[in-house]
Coordinates of C-alpha atoms and ligand atoms in Angstrom, one line a residue:
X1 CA 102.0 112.5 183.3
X2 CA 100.4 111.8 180.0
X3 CA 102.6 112.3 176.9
X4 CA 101.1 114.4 174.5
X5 CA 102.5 115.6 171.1
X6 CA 102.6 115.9 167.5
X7 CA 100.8 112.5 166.4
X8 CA 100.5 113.0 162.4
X9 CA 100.8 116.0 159.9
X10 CA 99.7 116.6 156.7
X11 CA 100.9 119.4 154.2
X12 CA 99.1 121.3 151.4
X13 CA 101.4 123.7 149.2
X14 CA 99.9 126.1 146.8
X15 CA 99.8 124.6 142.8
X16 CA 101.6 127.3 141.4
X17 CA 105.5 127.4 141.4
X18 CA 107.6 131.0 140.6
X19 CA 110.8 129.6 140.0
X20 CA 112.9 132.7 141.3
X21 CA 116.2 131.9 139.3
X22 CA 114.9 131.4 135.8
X23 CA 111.8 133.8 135.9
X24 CA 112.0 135.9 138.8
X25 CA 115.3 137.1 138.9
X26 CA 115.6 137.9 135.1
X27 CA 112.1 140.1 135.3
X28 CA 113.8 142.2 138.3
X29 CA 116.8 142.5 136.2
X30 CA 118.4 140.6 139.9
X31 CA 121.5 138.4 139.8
X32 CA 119.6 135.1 140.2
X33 CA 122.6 134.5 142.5
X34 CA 121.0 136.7 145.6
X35 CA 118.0 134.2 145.6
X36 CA 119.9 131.0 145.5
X37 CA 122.5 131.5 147.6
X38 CA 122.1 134.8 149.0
X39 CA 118.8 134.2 150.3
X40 CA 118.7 130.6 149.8
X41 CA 115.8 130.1 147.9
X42 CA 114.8 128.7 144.7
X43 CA 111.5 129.1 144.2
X44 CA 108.2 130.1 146.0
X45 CA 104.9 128.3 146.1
X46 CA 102.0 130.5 145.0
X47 CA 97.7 129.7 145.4
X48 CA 95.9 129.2 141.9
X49 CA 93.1 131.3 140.9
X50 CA 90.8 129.0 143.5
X51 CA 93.1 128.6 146.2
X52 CA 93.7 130.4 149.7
X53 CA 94.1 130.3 153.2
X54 CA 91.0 127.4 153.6
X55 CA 91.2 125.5 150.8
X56 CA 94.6 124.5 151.7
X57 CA 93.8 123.9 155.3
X58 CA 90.8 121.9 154.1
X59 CA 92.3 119.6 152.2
X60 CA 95.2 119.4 154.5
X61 CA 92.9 118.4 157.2
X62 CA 90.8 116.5 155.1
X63 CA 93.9 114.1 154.3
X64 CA 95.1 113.9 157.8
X65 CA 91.7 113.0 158.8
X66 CA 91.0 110.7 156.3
X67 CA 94.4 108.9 156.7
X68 CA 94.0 108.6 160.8
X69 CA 90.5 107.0 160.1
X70 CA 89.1 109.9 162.1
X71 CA 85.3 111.4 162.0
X72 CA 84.7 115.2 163.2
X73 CA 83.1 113.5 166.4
X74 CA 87.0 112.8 167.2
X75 CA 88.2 116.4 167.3
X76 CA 87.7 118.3 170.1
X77 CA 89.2 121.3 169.5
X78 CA 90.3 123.4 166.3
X79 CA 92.6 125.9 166.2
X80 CA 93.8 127.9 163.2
X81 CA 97.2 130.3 163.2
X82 CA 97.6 132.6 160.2
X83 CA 98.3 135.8 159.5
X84 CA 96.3 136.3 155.8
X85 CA 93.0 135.8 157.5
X86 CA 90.0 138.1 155.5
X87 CA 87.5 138.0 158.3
X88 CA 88.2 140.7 161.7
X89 CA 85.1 138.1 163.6
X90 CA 84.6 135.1 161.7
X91 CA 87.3 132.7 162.4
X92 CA 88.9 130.7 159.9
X93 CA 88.4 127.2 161.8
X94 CA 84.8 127.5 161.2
X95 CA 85.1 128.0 157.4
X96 CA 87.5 124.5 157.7
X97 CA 84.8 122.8 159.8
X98 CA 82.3 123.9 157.2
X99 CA 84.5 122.1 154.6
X100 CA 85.1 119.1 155.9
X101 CA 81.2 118.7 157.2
X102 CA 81.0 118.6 153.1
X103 CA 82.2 115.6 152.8
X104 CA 82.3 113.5 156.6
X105 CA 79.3 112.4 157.4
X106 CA 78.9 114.2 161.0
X107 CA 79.7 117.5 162.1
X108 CA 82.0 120.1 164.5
X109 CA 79.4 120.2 166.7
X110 CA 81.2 120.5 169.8
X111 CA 84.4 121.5 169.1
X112 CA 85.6 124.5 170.3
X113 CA 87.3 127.0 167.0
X114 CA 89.5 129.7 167.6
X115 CA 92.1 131.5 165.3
X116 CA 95.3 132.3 166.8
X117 CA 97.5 135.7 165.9
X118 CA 101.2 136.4 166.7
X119 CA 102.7 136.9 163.0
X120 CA 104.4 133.4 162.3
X121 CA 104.9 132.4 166.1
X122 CA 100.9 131.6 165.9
X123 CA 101.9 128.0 165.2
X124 CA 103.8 127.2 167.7
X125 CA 100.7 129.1 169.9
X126 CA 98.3 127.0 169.0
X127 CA 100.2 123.8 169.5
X128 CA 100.8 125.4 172.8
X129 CA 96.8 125.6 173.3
X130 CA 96.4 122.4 172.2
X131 CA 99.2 120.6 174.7
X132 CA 97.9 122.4 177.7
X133 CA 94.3 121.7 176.8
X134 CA 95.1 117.8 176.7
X135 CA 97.9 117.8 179.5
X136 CA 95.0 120.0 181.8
X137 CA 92.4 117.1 181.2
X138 CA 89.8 118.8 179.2
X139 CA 90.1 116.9 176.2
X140 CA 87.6 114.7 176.8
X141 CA 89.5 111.7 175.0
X142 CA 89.1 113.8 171.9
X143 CA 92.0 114.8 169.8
X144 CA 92.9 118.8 168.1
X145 CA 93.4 120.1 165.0
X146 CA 96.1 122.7 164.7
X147 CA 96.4 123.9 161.3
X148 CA 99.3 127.0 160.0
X149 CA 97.7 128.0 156.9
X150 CA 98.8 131.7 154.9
X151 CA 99.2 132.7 151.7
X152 CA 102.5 134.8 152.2
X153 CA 102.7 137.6 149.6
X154 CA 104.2 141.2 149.9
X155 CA 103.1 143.9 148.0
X156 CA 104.9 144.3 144.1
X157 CA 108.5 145.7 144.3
X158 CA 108.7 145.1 148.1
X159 CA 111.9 143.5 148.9
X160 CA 110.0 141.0 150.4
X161 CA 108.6 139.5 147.1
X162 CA 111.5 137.6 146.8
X163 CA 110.9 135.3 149.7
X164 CA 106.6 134.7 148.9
X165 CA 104.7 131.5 149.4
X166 CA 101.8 129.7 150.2
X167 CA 100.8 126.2 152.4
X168 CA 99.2 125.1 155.3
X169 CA 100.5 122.1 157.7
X170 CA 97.5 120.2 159.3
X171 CA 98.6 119.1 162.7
X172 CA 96.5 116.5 165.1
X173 CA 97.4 116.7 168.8
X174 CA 96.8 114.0 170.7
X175 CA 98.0 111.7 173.6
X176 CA 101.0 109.4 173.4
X177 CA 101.7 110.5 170.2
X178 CA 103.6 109.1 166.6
X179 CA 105.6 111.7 165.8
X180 CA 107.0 114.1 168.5
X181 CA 106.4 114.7 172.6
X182 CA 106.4 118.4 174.0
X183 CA 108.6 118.7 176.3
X184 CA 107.9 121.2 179.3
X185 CA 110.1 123.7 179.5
X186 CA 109.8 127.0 177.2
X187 CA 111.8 130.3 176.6
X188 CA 110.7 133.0 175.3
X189 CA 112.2 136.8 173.9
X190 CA 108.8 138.9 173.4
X191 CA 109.2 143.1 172.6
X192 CA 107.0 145.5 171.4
X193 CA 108.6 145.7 167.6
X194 CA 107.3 147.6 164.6
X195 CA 109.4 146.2 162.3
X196 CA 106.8 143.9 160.0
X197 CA 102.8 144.5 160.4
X198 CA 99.8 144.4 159.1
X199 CA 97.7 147.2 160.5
X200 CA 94.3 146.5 158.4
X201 CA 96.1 146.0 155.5
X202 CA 96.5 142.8 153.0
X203 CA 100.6 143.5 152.3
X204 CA 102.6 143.8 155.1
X205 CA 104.7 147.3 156.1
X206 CA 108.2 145.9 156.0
X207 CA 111.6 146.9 157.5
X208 CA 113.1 144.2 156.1
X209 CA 116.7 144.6 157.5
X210 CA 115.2 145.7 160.6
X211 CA 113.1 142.0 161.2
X212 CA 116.1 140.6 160.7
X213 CA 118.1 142.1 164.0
X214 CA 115.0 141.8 165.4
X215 CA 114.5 138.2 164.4
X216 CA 118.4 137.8 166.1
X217 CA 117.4 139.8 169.3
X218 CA 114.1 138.0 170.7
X219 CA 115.9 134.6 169.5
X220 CA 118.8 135.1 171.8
X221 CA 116.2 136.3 174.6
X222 CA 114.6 133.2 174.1
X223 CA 117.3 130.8 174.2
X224 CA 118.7 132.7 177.4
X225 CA 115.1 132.0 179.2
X226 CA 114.8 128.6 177.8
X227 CA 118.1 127.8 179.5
X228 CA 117.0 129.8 182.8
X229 CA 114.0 127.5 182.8
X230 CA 115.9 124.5 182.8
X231 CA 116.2 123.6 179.1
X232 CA 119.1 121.6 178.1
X233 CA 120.9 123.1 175.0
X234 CA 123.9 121.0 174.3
X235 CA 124.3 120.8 170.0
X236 CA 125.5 117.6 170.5
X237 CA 122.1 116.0 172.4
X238 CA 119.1 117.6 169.3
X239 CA 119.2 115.9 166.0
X240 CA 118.0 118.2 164.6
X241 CA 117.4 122.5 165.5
X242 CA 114.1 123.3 163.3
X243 CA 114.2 127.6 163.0
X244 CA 111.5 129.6 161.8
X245 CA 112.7 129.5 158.2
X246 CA 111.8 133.1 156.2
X247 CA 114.4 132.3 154.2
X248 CA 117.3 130.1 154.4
X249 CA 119.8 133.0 154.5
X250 CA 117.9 134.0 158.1
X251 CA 118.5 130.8 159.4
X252 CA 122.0 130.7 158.4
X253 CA 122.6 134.1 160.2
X254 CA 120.9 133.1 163.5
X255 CA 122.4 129.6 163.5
X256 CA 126.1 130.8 164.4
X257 CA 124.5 132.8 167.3
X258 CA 122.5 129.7 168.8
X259 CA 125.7 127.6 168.3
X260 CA 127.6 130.0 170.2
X261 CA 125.2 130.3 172.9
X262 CA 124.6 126.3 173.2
X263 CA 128.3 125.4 173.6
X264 CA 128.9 127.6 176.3
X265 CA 130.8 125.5 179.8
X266 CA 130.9 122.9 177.8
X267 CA 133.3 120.6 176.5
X268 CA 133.1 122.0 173.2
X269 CA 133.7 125.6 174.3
X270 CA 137.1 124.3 175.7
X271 CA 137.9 122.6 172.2
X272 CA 136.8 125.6 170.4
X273 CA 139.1 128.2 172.8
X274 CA 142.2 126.3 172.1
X275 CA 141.5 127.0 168.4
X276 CA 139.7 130.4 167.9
X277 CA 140.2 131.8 171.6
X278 CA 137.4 132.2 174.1
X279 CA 134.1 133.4 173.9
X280 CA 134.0 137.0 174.4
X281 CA 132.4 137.8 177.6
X282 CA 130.1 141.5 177.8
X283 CA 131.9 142.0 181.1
X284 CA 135.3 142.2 179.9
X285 CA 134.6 144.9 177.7
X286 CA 134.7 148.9 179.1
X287 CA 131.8 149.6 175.7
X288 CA 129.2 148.1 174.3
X289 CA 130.8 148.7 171.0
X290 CA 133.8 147.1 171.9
X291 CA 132.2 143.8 172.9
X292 CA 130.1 143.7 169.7
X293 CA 132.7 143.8 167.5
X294 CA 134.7 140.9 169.2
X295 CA 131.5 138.9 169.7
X296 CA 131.2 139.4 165.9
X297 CA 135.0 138.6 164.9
X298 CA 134.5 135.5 167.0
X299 CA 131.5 134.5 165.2
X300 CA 133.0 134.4 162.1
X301 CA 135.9 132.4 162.9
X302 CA 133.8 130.2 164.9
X303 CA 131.3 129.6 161.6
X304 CA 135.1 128.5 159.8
X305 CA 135.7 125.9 162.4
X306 CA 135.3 121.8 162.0
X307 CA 132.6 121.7 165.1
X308 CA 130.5 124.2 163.7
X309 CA 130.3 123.1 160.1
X310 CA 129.5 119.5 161.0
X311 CA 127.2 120.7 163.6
X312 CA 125.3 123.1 161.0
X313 CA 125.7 120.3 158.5
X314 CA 124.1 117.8 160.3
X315 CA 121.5 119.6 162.7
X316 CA 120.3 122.8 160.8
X317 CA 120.9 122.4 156.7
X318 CA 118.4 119.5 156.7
X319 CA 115.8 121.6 158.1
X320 CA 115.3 124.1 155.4
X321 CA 115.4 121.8 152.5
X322 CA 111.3 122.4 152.2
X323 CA 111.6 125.9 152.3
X324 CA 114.0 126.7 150.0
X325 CA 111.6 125.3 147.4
X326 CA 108.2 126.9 148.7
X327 CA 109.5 130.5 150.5
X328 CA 108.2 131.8 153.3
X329 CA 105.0 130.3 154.8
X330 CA 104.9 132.7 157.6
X331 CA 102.8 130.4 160.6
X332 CA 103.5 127.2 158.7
X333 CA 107.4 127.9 158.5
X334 CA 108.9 126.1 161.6
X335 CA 106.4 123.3 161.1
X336 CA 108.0 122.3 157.4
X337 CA 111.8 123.1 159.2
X338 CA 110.6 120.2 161.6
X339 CA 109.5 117.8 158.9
X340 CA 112.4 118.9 156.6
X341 CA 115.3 117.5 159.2
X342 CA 113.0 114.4 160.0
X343 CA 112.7 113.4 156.4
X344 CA 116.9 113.7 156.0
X345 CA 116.8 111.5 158.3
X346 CA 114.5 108.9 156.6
X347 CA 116.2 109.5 153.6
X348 CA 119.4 108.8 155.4
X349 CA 118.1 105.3 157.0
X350 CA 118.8 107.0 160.5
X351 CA 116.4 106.5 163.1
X352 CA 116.3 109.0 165.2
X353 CA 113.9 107.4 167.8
X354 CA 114.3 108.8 171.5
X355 CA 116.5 111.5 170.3
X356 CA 115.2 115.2 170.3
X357 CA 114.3 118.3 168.3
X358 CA 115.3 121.9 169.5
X359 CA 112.3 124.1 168.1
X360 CA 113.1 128.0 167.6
X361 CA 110.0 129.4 166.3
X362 CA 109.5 133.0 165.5
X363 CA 107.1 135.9 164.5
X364 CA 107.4 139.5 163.6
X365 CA 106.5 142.5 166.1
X366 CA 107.6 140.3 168.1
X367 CA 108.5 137.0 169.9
X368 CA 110.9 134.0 169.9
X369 CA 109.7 130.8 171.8
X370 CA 112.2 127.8 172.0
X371 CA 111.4 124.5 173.2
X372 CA 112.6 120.6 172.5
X373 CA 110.3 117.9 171.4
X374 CA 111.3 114.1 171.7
X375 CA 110.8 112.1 168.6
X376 CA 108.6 109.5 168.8
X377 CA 108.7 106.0 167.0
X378 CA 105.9 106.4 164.7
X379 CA 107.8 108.9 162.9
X380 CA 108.9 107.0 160.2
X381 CA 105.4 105.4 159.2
X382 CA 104.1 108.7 159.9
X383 CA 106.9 110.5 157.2
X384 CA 106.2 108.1 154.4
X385 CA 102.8 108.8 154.7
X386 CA 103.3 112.4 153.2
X387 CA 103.1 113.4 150.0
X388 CA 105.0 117.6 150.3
X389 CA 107.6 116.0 148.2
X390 CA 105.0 115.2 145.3
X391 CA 103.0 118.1 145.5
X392 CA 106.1 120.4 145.0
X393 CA 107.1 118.7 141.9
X394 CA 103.7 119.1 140.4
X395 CA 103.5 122.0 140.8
X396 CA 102.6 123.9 137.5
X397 CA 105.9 126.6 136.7
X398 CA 104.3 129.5 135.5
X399 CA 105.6 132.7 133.6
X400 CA 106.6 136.1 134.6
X401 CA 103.7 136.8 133.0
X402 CA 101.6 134.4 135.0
X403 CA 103.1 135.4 138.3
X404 CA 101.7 139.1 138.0
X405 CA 98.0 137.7 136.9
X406 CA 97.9 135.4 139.8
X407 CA 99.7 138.5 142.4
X408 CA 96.6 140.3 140.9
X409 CA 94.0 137.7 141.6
X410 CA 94.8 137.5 145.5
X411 CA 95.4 141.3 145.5
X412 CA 91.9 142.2 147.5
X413 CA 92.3 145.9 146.0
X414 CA 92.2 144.6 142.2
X415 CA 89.1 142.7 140.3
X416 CA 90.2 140.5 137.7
X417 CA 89.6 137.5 135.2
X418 CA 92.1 135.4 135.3
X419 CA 91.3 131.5 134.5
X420 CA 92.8 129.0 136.6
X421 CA 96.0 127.2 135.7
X422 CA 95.6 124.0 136.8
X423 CA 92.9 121.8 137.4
X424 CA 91.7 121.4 140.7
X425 CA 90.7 117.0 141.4
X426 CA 89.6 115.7 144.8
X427 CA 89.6 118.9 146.7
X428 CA 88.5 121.9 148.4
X429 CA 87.6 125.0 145.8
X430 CA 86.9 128.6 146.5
X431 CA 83.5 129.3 145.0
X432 CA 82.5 132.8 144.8
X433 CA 81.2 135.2 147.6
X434 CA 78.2 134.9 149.8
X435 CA 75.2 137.2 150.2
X436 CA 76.4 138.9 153.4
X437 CA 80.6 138.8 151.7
X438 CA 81.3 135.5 153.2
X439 CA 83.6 133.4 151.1
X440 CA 82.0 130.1 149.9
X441 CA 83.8 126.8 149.0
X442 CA 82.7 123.9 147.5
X443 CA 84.2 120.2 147.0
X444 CA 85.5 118.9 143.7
X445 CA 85.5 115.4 143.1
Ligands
LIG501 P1 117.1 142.8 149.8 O1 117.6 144.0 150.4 O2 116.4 142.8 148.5 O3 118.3 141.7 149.6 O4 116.1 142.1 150.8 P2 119.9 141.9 149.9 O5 120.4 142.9 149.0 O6 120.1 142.2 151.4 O7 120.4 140.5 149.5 C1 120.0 139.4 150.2 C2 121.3 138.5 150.5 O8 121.7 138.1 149.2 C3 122.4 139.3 151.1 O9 123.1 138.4 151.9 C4 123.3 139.7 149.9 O10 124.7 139.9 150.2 C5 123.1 138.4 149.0 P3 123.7 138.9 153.3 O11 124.7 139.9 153.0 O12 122.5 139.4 154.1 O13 124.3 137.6 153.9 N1 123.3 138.6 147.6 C6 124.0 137.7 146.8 N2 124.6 136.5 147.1 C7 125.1 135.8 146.0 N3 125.2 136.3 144.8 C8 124.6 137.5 144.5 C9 124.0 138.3 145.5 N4 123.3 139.4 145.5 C10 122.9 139.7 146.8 N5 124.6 137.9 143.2 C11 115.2 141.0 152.8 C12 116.4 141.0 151.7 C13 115.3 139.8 153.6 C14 115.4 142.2 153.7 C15 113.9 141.1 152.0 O14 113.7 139.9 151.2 C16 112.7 141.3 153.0 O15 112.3 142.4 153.4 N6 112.0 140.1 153.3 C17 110.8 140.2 154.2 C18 111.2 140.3 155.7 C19 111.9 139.1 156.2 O16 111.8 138.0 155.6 N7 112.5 139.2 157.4 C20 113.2 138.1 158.0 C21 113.2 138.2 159.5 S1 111.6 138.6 160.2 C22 110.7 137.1 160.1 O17 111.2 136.1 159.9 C23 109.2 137.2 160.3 C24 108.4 137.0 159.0 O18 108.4 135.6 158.6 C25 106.9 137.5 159.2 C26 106.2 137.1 160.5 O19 106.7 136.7 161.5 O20 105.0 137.1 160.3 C27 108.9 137.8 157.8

């Protein structure tokens, strides 16, 4: 069976940094202490005045493109997840496409556009889409284009503004790949949930400490039918465990849980009995209530002991290194928690060739889908190839001040005049509105 996978990425963050400590936190008269290490995060990554959901796709896929030597002819298939799209029939793919025609010399003609929906999970969809359409033969030889692109802001004074940002990862799918293989098997937690949505509405409703139980829930359902399904789990055989990353403080919460859940009848259980006692079982409890309260007194000590810490250390940390300096990208999240660990281990000089990725991805209303990816031994050529790490210290720092113009300019409800704040070179523009309220884009040189 043909491998198919991840074969090169390409990341665009929005221009405009809020750095949360120095000028959020003071404005909210907040302890800048609950961003940085309650919630993890240091800053957010905000669009400038001609920024939004396609520019940054474009020029994400422009780069890729331009950096695999491909021409639209190549792609076969384009598929789009986000949750900020503006457009109820028009999908976003064909506003990309109508970018890049701008500036390849053919066209889309023939490849088929779609936009995928499930809050952040869409990602991790449209991969999905992608793999099956290559593994089921109709590819054609031709490669796809998956691309998580949202601008992720919450209304002003919801809790939620705290954990803001905006980026898109370009992703090309394609046989025998550079970067990562799927493998297989999947699990998956899926509920009916109103507990974030958008019904027709730019800001999301938000029950903020509500997504996060629910965040816990379908991610335990998942990892339960992952392992039913045949997935292998041990901590000790993933490099690296990429979560969907709303903030680092969720991932810390969930990590203890998946720990717990991996180690189980294995040799690290046994370890981990002799010092902290065994797992709590739901069976050996007469109450529901009795078994939650030991399952939660055993998590604790169990995030005190040696194996954990290293584990978390090595495995999980790494992964939301990105994200604690650009927020919440809602589809793009998991995607920058899977380059995040791979570049720690560039960084390190590690290679990590052969070795494997457990991916927990996750959106709101809602669904968990784990699965494991095998790294691939491009990955290194294909890692210093990026350029996230640049672009997020360019970024221009702007001013409270600043940060309400720009909330204002990408708040559909309000009509301002706000200039940009940086300039925009070699790239993908927003340029006014169309004649039947289509948004029009143009290419700067
Ligand atoms: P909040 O109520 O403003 O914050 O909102 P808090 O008071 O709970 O504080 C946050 C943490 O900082 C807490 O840590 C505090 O203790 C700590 P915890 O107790 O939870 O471990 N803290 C401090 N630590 C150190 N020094 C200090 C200090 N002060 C406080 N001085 C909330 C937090 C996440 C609810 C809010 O930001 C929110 O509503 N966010 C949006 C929803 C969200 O991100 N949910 C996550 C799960 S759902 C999901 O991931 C899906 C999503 O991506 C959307 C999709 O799928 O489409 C959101």
């Amino acid at each position: 069976m043909t491998e198919v996978g991840i074969d090169a990425i390409e990341i665009e963050t929005g221009k405009l940094k809020l750095d949360l400590a120095e000028t959020f936190a003071p404005a909210q008269g907040e302890d800048p202490g609950k961003y940085t290490k309650g919630l993890g995060l240091d800053a957010s990554s905000l669009p400038d005045t001609y920024e939004d959901i396609v520019t940054m796709a474009a020029n994400a896929s422009h780069r890729l493109m331009k950096r695999k030597g491909l021409e639209p002819e190549d792609i076969g298939r384009i598929d789009v997840a986000t949750e900020s799209a503006f457009d109820n029939s028009k999908p976003v793919s064909t506003y990309v496409a109508g970018c890049l025609e701008q500036v390849f010399d053919g066209d889309f003609l023939h490849a088929n556009k779609g936009e995928r929906k499930f809050a952040c999970v869409a990602g991790t969809q449209a991969l999905d889409d992608a793999f099956n359409w290559i593994r089921a033969g109709r590819n054609q030889g031709r490669k796809a284009l998956v691309i998580a692109t949202d601008t992720a802001l919450y209304a002003r004074d919801d809790p939620g503004e705290a954990t803001q940002g905006a980026g898109a990862v370009a992703m090309l799918i394609d046989e025998n790949p550079d970067i990562v293989t799927f493998e297989p098997e999947q699990g998956f937690g899926s509920a009916d949930e109103t507990d974030f949505l958008k019904p027709n509405q730019q800001f999301p409703s938000v029950d903020g400490k509500r997504s996060m139980q629910v965040y816990l829930a379908r991610m335990r359902e998942a990892m339960q039918d992952f392992v039913r399904n045949g997935g292998d789990v041990h901590p000790e055989n993933f490099a690296y465990v990429p979560f969907h990353t709303p903030f680092p403080g969720m991932v810390r919460k969930a990590a203890p849980l998946g720990y717990r859940h991996c180690v189980r009848g294995t040799d690290i259980e046994e370890a981990l009995a002799e010092e902290i006692g065994p797992q709590p079982r739901s069976d050996e409890f007469d109450t529901s209530e009795e078994f939650l309260d030991a399952i939660t007194e055993y998590t604790k000590k169990l995030q005190e002991t040696d194996q954990y810490r290293e584990w978390y250390e090595r495995a999980v940390e790494p992964t939301v290194d990105i994200s604690s300096q650009v927020g919440n990208w809602y589809t793009g999240s998991v995607h920058l928690a899977r380059v995040s660990g791979l570049f720690d281990a560039l960084d390190a000089g590690r290679d990590v060739t052969g070795k494997q990725l457990l991916v927990a991805s996750y959106g709101s209303g809602a669904q968990a889908e784990i699965h494991a990816e095998t790294i691939q031994s491009g990955w290194q050529d294909e890692l210093e190839a990026m350029t996230i790490f640049e672009q997020i210290e360019d970024r221009h720092d702007i001013s409270f001040q600043e940060y309400e113009d720009i909330h204002d300019v990408h708040n559909h409800d309000e009509t301002t005049d706000v200039e940009p704040m940086t300039t925009p070179h070699e790239e993908f523009v927003f340029d006014g509105w169309g004649r039947m309220g289509e948004r029009q884009y143009r290419y700067v040189e």
